[in-house]
Coordinates of C-alpha atoms and ligand atoms in Angstrom, one line a residue:
X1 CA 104.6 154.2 26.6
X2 CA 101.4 152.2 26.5
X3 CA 102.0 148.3 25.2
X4 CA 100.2 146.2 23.3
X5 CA 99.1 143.2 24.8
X6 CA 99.5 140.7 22.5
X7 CA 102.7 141.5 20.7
X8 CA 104.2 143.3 23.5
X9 CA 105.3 146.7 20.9
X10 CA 104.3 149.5 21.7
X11 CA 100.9 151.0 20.3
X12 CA 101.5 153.0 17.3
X13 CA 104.7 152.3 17.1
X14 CA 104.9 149.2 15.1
X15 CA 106.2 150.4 12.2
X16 CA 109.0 152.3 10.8
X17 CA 107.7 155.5 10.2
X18 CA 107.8 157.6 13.3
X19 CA 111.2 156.4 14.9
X20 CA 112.9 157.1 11.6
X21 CA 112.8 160.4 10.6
X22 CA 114.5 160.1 7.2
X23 CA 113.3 156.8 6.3
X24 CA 113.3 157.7 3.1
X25 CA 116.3 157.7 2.4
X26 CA 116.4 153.8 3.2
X27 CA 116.5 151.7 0.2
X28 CA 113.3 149.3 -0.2
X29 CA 112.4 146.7 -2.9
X30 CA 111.4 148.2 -6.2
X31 CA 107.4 146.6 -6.8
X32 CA 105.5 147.7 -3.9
X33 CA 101.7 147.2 -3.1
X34 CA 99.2 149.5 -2.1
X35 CA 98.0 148.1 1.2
X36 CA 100.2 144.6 1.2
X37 CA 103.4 146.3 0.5
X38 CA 107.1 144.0 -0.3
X39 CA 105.0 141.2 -0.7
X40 CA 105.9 140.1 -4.3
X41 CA 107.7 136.5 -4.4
X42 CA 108.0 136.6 -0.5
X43 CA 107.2 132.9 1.1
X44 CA 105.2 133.4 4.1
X45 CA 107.2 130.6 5.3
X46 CA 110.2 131.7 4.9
X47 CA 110.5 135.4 5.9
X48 CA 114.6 135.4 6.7
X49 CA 115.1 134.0 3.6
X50 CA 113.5 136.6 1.7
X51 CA 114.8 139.1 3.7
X52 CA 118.3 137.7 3.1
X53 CA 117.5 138.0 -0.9
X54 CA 116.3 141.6 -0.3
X55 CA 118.8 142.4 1.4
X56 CA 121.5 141.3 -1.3
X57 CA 119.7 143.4 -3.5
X58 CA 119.7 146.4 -1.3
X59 CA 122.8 146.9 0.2
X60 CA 123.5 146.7 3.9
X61 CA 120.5 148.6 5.1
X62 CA 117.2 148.4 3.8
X63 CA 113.0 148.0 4.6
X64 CA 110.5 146.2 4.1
X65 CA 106.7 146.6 4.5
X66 CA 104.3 144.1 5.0
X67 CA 100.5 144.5 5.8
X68 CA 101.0 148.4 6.7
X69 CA 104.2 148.0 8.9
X70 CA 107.5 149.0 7.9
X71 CA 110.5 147.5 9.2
X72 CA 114.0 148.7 9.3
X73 CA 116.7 145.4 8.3
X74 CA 120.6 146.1 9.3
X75 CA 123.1 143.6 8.1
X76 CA 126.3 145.7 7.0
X77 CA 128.9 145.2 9.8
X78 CA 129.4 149.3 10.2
X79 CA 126.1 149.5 11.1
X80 CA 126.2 146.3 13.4
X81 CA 129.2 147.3 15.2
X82 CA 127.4 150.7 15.9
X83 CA 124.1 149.2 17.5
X84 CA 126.6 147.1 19.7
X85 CA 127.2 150.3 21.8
X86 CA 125.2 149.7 24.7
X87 CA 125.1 153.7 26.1
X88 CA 123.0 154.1 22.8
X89 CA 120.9 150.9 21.9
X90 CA 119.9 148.0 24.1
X91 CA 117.4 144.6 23.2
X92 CA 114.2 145.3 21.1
X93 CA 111.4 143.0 22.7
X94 CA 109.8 142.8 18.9
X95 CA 108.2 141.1 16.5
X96 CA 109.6 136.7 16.9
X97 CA 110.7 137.5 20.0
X98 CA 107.5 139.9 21.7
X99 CA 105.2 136.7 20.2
X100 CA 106.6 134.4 22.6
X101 CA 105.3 136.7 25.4
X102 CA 102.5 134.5 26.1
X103 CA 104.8 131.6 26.4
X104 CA 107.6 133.0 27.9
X105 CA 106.5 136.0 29.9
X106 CA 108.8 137.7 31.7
X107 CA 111.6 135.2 31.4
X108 CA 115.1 135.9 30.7
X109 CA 114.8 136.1 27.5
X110 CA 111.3 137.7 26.2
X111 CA 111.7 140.3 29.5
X112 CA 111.6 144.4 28.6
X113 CA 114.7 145.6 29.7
X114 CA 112.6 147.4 32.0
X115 CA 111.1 144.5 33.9
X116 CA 112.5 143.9 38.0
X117 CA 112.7 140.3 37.0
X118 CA 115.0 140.2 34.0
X119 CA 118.0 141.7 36.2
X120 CA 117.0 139.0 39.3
X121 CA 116.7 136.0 37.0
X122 CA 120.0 137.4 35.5
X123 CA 122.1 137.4 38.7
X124 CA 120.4 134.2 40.0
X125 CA 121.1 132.1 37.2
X126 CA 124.4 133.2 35.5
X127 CA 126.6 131.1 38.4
X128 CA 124.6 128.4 36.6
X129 CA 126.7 128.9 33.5
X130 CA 130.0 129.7 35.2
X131 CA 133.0 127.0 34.3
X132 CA 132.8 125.2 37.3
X133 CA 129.0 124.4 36.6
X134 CA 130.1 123.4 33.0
X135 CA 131.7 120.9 34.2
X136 CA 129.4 119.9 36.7
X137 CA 127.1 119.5 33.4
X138 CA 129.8 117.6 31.8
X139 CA 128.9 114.1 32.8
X140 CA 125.0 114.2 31.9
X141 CA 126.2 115.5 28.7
X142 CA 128.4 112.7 28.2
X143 CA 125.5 110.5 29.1
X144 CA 122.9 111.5 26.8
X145 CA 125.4 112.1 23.8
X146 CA 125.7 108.1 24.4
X147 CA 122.3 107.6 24.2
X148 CA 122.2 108.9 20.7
X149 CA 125.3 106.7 19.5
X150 CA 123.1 103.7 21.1
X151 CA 120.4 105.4 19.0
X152 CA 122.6 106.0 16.1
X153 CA 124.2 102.2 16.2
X154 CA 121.1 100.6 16.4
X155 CA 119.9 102.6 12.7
X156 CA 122.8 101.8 11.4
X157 CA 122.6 98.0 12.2
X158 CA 119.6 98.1 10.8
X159 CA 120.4 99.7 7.5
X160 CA 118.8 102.8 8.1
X161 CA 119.9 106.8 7.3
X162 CA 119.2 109.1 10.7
X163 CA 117.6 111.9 10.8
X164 CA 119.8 114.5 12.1
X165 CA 117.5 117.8 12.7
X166 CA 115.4 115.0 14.8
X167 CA 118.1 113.3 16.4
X168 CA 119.5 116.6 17.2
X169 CA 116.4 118.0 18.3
X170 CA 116.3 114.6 20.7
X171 CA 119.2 115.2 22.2
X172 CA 119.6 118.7 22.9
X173 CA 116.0 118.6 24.8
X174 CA 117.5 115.7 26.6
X175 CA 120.7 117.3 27.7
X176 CA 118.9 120.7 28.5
X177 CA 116.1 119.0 30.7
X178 CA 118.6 116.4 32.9
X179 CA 121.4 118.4 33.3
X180 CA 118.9 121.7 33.9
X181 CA 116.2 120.1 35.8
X182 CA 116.8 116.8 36.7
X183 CA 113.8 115.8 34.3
X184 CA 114.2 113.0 31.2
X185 CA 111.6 113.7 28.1
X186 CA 112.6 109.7 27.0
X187 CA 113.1 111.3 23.5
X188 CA 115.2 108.7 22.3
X189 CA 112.4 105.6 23.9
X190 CA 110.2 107.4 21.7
X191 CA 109.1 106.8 18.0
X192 CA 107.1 110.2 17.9
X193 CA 108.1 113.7 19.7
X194 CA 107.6 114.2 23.5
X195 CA 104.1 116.2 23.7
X196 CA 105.8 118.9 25.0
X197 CA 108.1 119.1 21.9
X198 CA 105.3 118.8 20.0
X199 CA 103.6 121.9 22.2
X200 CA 106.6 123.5 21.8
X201 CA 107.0 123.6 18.0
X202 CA 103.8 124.9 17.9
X203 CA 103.3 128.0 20.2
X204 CA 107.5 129.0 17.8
X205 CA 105.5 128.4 14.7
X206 CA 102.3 130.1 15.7
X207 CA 104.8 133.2 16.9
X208 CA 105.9 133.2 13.9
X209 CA 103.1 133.0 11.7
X210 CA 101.8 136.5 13.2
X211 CA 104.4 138.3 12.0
X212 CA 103.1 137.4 8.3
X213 CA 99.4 138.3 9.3
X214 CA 98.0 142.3 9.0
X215 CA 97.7 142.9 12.2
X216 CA 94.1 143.7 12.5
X217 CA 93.1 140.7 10.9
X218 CA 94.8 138.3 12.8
X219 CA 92.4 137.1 15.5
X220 CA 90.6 136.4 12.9
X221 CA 92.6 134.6 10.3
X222 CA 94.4 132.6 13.0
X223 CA 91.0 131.6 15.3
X224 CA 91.7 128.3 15.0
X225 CA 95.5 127.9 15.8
X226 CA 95.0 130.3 18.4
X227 CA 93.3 128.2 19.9
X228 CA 95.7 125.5 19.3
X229 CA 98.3 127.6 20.5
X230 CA 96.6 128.4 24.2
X231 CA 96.4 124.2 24.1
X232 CA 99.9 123.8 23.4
X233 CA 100.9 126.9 25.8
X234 CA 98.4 125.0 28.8
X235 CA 100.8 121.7 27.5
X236 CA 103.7 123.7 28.4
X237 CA 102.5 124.8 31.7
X238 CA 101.4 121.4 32.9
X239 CA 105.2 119.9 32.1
X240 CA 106.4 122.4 33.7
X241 CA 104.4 122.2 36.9
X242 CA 105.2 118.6 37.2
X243 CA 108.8 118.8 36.8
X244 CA 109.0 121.8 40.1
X245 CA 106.2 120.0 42.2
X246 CA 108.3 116.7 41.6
X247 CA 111.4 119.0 43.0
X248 CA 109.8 120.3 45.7
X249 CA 108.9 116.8 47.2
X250 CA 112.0 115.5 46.7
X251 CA 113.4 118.3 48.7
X252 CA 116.0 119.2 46.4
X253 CA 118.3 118.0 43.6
X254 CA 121.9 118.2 42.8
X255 CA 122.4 122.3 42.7
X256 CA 121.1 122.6 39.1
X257 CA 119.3 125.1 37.2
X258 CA 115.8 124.3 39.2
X259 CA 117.6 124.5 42.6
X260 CA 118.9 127.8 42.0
X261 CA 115.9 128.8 40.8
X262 CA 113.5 127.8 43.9
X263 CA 116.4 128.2 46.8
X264 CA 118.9 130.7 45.5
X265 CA 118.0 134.4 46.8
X266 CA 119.6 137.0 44.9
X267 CA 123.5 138.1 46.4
X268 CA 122.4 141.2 47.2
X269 CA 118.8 142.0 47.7
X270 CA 117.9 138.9 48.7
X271 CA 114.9 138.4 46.9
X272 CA 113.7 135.1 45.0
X273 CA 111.9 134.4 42.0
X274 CA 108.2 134.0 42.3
X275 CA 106.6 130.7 41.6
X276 CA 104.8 131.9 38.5
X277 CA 108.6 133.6 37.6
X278 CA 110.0 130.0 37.7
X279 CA 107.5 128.5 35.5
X280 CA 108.3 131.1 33.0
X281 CA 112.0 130.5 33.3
X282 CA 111.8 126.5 32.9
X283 CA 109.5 126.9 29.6
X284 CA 112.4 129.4 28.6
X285 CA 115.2 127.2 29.1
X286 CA 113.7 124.1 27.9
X287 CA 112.8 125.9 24.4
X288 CA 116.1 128.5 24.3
X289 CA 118.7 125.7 25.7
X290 CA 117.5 123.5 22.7
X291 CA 116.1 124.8 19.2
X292 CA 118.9 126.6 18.4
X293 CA 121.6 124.0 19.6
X294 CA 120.0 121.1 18.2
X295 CA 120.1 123.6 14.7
X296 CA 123.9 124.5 15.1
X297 CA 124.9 121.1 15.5
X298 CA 122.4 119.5 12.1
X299 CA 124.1 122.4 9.8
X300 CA 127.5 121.6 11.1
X301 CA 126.7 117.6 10.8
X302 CA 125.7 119.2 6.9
X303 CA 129.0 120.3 6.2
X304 CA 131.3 117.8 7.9
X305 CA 129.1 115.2 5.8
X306 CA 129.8 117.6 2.3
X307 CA 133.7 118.1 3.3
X308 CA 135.5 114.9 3.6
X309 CA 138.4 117.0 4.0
X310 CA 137.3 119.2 6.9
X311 CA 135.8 115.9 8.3
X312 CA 138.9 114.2 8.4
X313 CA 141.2 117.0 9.8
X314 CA 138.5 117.2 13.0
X315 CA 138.3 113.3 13.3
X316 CA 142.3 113.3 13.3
X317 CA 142.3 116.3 16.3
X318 CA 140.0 114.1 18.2
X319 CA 141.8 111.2 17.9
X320 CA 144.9 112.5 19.2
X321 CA 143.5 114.7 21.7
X322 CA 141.3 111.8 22.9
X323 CA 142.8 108.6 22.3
X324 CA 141.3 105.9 23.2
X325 CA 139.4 107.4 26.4
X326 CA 135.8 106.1 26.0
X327 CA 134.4 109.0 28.2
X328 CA 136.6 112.2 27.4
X329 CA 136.5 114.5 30.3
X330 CA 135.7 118.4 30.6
X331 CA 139.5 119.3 29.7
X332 CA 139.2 117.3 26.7
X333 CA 136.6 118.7 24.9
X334 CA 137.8 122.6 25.8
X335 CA 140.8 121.3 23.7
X336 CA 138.9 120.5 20.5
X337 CA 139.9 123.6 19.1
X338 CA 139.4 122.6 15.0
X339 CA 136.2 121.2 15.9
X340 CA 134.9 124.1 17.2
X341 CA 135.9 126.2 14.4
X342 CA 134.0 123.8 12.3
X343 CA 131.2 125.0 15.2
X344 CA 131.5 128.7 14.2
X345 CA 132.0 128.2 10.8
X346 CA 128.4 126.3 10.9
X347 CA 127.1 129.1 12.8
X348 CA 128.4 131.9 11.0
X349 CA 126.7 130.8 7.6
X350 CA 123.7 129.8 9.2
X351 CA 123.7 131.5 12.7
X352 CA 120.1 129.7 14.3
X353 CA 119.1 132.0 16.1
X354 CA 119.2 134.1 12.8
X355 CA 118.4 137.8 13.9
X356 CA 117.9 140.0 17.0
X357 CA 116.5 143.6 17.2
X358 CA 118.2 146.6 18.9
X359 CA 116.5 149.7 19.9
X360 CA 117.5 153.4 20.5
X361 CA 117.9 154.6 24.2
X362 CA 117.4 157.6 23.1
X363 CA 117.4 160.0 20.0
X364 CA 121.1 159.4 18.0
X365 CA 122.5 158.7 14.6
X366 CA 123.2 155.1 13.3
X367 CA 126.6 154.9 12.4
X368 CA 126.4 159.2 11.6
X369 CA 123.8 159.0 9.2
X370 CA 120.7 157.0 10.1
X371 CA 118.5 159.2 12.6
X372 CA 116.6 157.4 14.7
X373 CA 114.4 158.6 17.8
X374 CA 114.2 156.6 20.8
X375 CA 112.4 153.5 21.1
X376 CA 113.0 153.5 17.1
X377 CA 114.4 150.2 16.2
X378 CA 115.9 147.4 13.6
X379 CA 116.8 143.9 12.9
X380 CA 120.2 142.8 12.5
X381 CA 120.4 139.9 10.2
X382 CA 122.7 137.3 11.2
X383 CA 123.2 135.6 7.9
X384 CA 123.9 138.4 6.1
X385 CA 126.0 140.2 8.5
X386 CA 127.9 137.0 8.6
X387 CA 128.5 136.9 4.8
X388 CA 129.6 140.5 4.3
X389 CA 131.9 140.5 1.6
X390 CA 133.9 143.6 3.2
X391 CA 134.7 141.5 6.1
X392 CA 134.7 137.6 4.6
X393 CA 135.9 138.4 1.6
X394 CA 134.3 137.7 -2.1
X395 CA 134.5 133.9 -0.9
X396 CA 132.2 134.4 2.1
X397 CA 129.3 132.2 0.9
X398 CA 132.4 129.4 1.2
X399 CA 132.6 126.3 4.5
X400 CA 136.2 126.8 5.7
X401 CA 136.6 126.6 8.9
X402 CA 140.1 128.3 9.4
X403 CA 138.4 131.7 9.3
X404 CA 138.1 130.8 13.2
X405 CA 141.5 129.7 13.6
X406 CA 143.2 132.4 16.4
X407 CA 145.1 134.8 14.1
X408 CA 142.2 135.3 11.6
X409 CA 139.7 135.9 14.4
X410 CA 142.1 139.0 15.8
X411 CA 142.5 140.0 12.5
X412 CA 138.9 141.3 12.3
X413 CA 136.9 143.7 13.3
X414 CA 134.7 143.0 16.4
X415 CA 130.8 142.6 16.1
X416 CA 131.6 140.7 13.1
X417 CA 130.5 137.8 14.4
X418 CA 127.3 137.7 16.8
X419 CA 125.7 134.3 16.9
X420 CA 125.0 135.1 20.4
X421 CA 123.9 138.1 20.2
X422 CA 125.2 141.2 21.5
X423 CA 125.5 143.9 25.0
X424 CA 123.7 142.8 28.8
X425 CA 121.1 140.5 26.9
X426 CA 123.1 138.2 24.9
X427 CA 122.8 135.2 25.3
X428 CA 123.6 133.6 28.9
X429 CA 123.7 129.5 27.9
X430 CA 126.5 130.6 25.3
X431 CA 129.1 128.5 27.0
X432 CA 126.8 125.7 27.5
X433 CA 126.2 125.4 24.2
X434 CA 129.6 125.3 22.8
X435 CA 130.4 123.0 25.3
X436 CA 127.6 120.2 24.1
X437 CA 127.9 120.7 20.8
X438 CA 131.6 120.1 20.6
X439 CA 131.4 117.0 23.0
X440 CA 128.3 115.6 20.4
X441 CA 130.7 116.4 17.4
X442 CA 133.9 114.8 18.8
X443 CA 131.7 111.7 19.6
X444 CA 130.4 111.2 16.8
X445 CA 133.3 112.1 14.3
X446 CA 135.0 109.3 16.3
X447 CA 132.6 106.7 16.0
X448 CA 131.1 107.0 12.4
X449 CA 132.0 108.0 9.0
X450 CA 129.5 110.4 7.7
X451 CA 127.7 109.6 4.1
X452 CA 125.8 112.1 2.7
X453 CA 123.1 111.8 0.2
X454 CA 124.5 112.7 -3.0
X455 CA 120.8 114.0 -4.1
X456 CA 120.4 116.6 -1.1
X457 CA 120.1 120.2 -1.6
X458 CA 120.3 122.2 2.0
X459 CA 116.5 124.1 2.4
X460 CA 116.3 125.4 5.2
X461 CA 113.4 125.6 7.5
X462 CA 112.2 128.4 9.7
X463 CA 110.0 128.7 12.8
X464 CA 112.1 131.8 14.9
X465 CA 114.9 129.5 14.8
X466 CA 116.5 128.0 11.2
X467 CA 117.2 123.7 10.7
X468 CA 118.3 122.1 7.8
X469 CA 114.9 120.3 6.7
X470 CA 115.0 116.8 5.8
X471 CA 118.7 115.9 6.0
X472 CA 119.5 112.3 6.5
X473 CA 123.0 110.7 6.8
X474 CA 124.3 107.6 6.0
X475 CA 126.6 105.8 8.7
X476 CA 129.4 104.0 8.4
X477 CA 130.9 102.3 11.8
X478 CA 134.6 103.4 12.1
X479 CA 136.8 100.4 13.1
X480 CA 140.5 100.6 13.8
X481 CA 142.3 97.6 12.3
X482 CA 144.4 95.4 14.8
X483 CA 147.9 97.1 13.1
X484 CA 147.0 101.0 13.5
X485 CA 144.9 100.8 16.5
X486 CA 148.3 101.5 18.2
X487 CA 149.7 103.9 16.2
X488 CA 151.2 106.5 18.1
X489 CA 148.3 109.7 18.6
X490 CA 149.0 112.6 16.1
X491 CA 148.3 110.5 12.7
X492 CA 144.8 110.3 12.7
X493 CA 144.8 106.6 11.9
X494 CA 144.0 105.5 15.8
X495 CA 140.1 104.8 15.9
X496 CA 138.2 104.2 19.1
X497 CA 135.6 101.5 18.9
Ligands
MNH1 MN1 120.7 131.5 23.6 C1 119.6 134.7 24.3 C2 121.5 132.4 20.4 C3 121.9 128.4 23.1 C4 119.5 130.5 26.7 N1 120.6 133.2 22.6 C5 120.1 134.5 23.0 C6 120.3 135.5 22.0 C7 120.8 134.8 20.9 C8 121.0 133.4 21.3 C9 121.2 135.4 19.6 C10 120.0 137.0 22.1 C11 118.6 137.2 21.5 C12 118.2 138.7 21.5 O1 119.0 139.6 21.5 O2 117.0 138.9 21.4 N2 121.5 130.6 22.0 C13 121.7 131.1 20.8 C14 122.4 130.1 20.0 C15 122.5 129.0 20.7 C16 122.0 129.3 22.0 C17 122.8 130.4 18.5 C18 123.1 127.7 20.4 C19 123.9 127.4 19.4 N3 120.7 129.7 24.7 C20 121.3 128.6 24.3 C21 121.3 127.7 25.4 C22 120.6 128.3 26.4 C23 120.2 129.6 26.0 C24 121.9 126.3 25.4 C25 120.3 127.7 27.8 C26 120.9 126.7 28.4 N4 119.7 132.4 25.2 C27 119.3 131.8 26.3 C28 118.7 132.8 27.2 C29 118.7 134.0 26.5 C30 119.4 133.8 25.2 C31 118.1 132.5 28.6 C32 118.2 135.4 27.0 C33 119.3 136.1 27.8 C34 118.9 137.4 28.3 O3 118.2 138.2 27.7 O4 119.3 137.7 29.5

């Protein structure tokens, strides 16, 4: 099937219309335009969100059009645990994801399942995300997490909130560029965001913005930041070539993500990735191995800050796990286990990497009554999916962390939970993710007290990825008076300077 250049779908086969043949028997919202379709109250700038409201409405399968295409929304876990079965359905390069194509390319993550180099970046990478390379990552980790408590001590000395999204943001790009590529961004030496962060926002929020454009119009209505975008895309391009032509003269670093990409040849075949391949995969990694990191760990620094309680049990884990280590090693962050339920529990209500689309093989039946030709496919919606009431119970919209806690988790159904994704293309830096994030959170529960602002309500933002805009924390410095500081671990009272 022919492709579209720019959005990657295939032609005439954007909508819903000819991959479901009984489409009509899928719920849609009630006021419809001629022409603009399920446009009524939407906010262009916040198209989950609306589609998380829809889909309240509609029950756990539903469409929407908008500008002449129809797209098919799946949220109710039935239906989710169906798509997971990868003899039927596999990845839909579409819509957020087929927008980053001129970013991206063929890298891992915006490749067609079809593409030679998905399969060979796949197998050339994934020992880069084995255990034994986690902990080879460990220390760099440990470093730049330090950098942000240097960053986060000197705001609080000088009587300032932080701003978590950027901080986050900071340090995520940080850990994903030293530890990844042997590259520092200085985002912490720096009042105002790295130019390739900068870059970088911008070619996610122009990819998203076309997706609430009609189509036709679009080269039009968007002229200007298109143009922006190829400057911010040329931005990309020109980091990028520094960071390999700075690895190439110093003939090699320390067996990282850039080494195996320029010197590892693939087990069997023996083939490497091409030069213009790499590029593509160290623009991929730098924006995947960050966004939605740096997200996870803002909402869960949201709800540690509005649950004293849940706040306290983690800091008390940490403290008796840790003691008074100052750099915990590999082993000790593996045995956080409460703090990375308070991980999931962040990710399940506000999962940052918020939907991914699924595709039919070929022509079957969605859970036994959705027909759907091949190529037909649909988003699953993380959020929703993640607050189904059959599966979370009427109290789903609830923080609690013990939903993750061993015996619930076997309790449920699988494909309940899919932060990650699902099948051959979830996601691969899974692992590395969890890992940094639950370092960063014991860190910082053990150094500072967390004081929210009592006036906040949680918006959250949206460019591909989700954030919690605009949240600032107050600090307070924990320190251990002389009499507990040697309080046998287990009480929670020991505090760590
Ligand atoms: Mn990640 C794919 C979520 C962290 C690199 N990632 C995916 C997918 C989801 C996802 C969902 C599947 C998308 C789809 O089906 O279209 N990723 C996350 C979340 C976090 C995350 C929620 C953090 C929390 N991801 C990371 C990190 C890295 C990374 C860290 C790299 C170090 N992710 C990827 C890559 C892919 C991916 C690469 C594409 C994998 C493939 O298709 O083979």
């Amino acid at each position: 099937m022919a492709q579209t250049r720019e959005t990657g779908l295939p032609k005439g086969f954007r909508g819903a219309e000819q991959g479901w043949p009984e489409l009509d028997r899928i719920p849609h919202p009630p006021r419809r335009l001629p022409l603009l379709g399920d446009v009524i109250g939407v906010d262009r700038h916040r198209p989950l969100q609306d589609s998380m409201r829809f889909g309240r409405e509609l029950g756990p399968i539903f469409r929407r059009r908008a500008f002449g295409n129809e797209f098919v929304f799946v949220w109710g876990s039935r239906l989710v645990a169906d798509l997971a079965d990868e003899a039927r359905f596999a990845k839909h390069v579409g819509l957020g994801v087929a927008n980053l194509r001129p970013v991206a390319g063929d890298g891992l993550f915006t490749a067609y399942n079809h593409e030679p180099n998905w399969q060979l970046a796949h197998d050339v990478l994934a020992p880069g995300f084995s255990r034994e390379a986690m902990e080879g990552y460990h220390g760099m980790m440990l470093e730049v997490a330090e950098r942000l408590t240097g960053h986060w001590d000197r705001e609080l000395a000088a009587g300032r909130t932080v701003d978590v999204p950027g901080d986050m943001t900071r340090l995520t790009l940080e850990t994903i560029a030293r530890t990844g590529f042997g590259h520092g961004f200085g985002s912490f030496e720096r009042d105002r965001p790295h130019p390739f962060v900068t870059a970088m926002v911008g070619t996610l929020t122009y990819a998203q913005r076309l997706n609430s454009v009609p189509t036709p119009l679009a080269p039009l209505l968007l002229r200007g930041a298109a143009r922006r975008n190829e400057a911010d895309i040329a931005r990309l391009n020109r980091t990028v070539d520094d960071v390999v032509a700075a690895r190439r003269r110093s003939g090699g670093g320390d067996g990282d993500l850039l080494d195996r990409m320029l010197e590892t040849a693939h087990p069997r075949t023996g083939e490497r990735l091409s030069a213009e391949n790499v590029r593509k995969q160290v623009i991929t990694f730098l924006v995947a191995g960050h966004e939605t990191t740096s997200g996870a760990l803002s909402f869960a620094l949201y709800y540690l800050a509005r649950h004293p309680d849940v706040a306290a049990r983690a800091r008390a884990e940490v403290d008796r796990i840790w003691g008074d280590t100052p750099r915990p090693g590999y082993d000790q962050v593996a045995k956080l286990r409460y703090v990375r339920r308070v991980l999931d529990e962040s990710l399940r209500l506000w999962p940052t990497a918020p939907a991914y689309a699924r595709e039919a093989r070929h022509d079957t039946v969605l859970a036994g009554e959705h027909p759907m030709r091949r190529g037909a496919w649909t988003l699953v919606l993380l959020p929703l999916l993640h607050r189904d009431p059959q599966v979370w119970g009427a109290d789903a919209e609830r923080f609690d962390p013990d939903r993750f806690d061993a015996k619930a988790v076997r309790s449920r159904p699988a494909h309940t939970f899919k932060p990650f994704g699902t099948g051959a293309r979830a996601c691969i830096g899974r692992q590395f993710a969890l890992h940094e994030a639950t370092l960063v959170l014991g860190l910082l529960l053990r150094r500072y007290e967390l004081r929210p602002d009592p006036d906040y309500r949680l918006r959250v933002t949206e460019r591909l990825t989700v954030m919690p805009e605009g949240l600032r924390l107050g600090l307070e410095r924990r320190t251990a008076p002389a009499t507990t500081a040697a309080t046998p671990a287990g009480d929670g009272s020991l505090t760590i300077g």
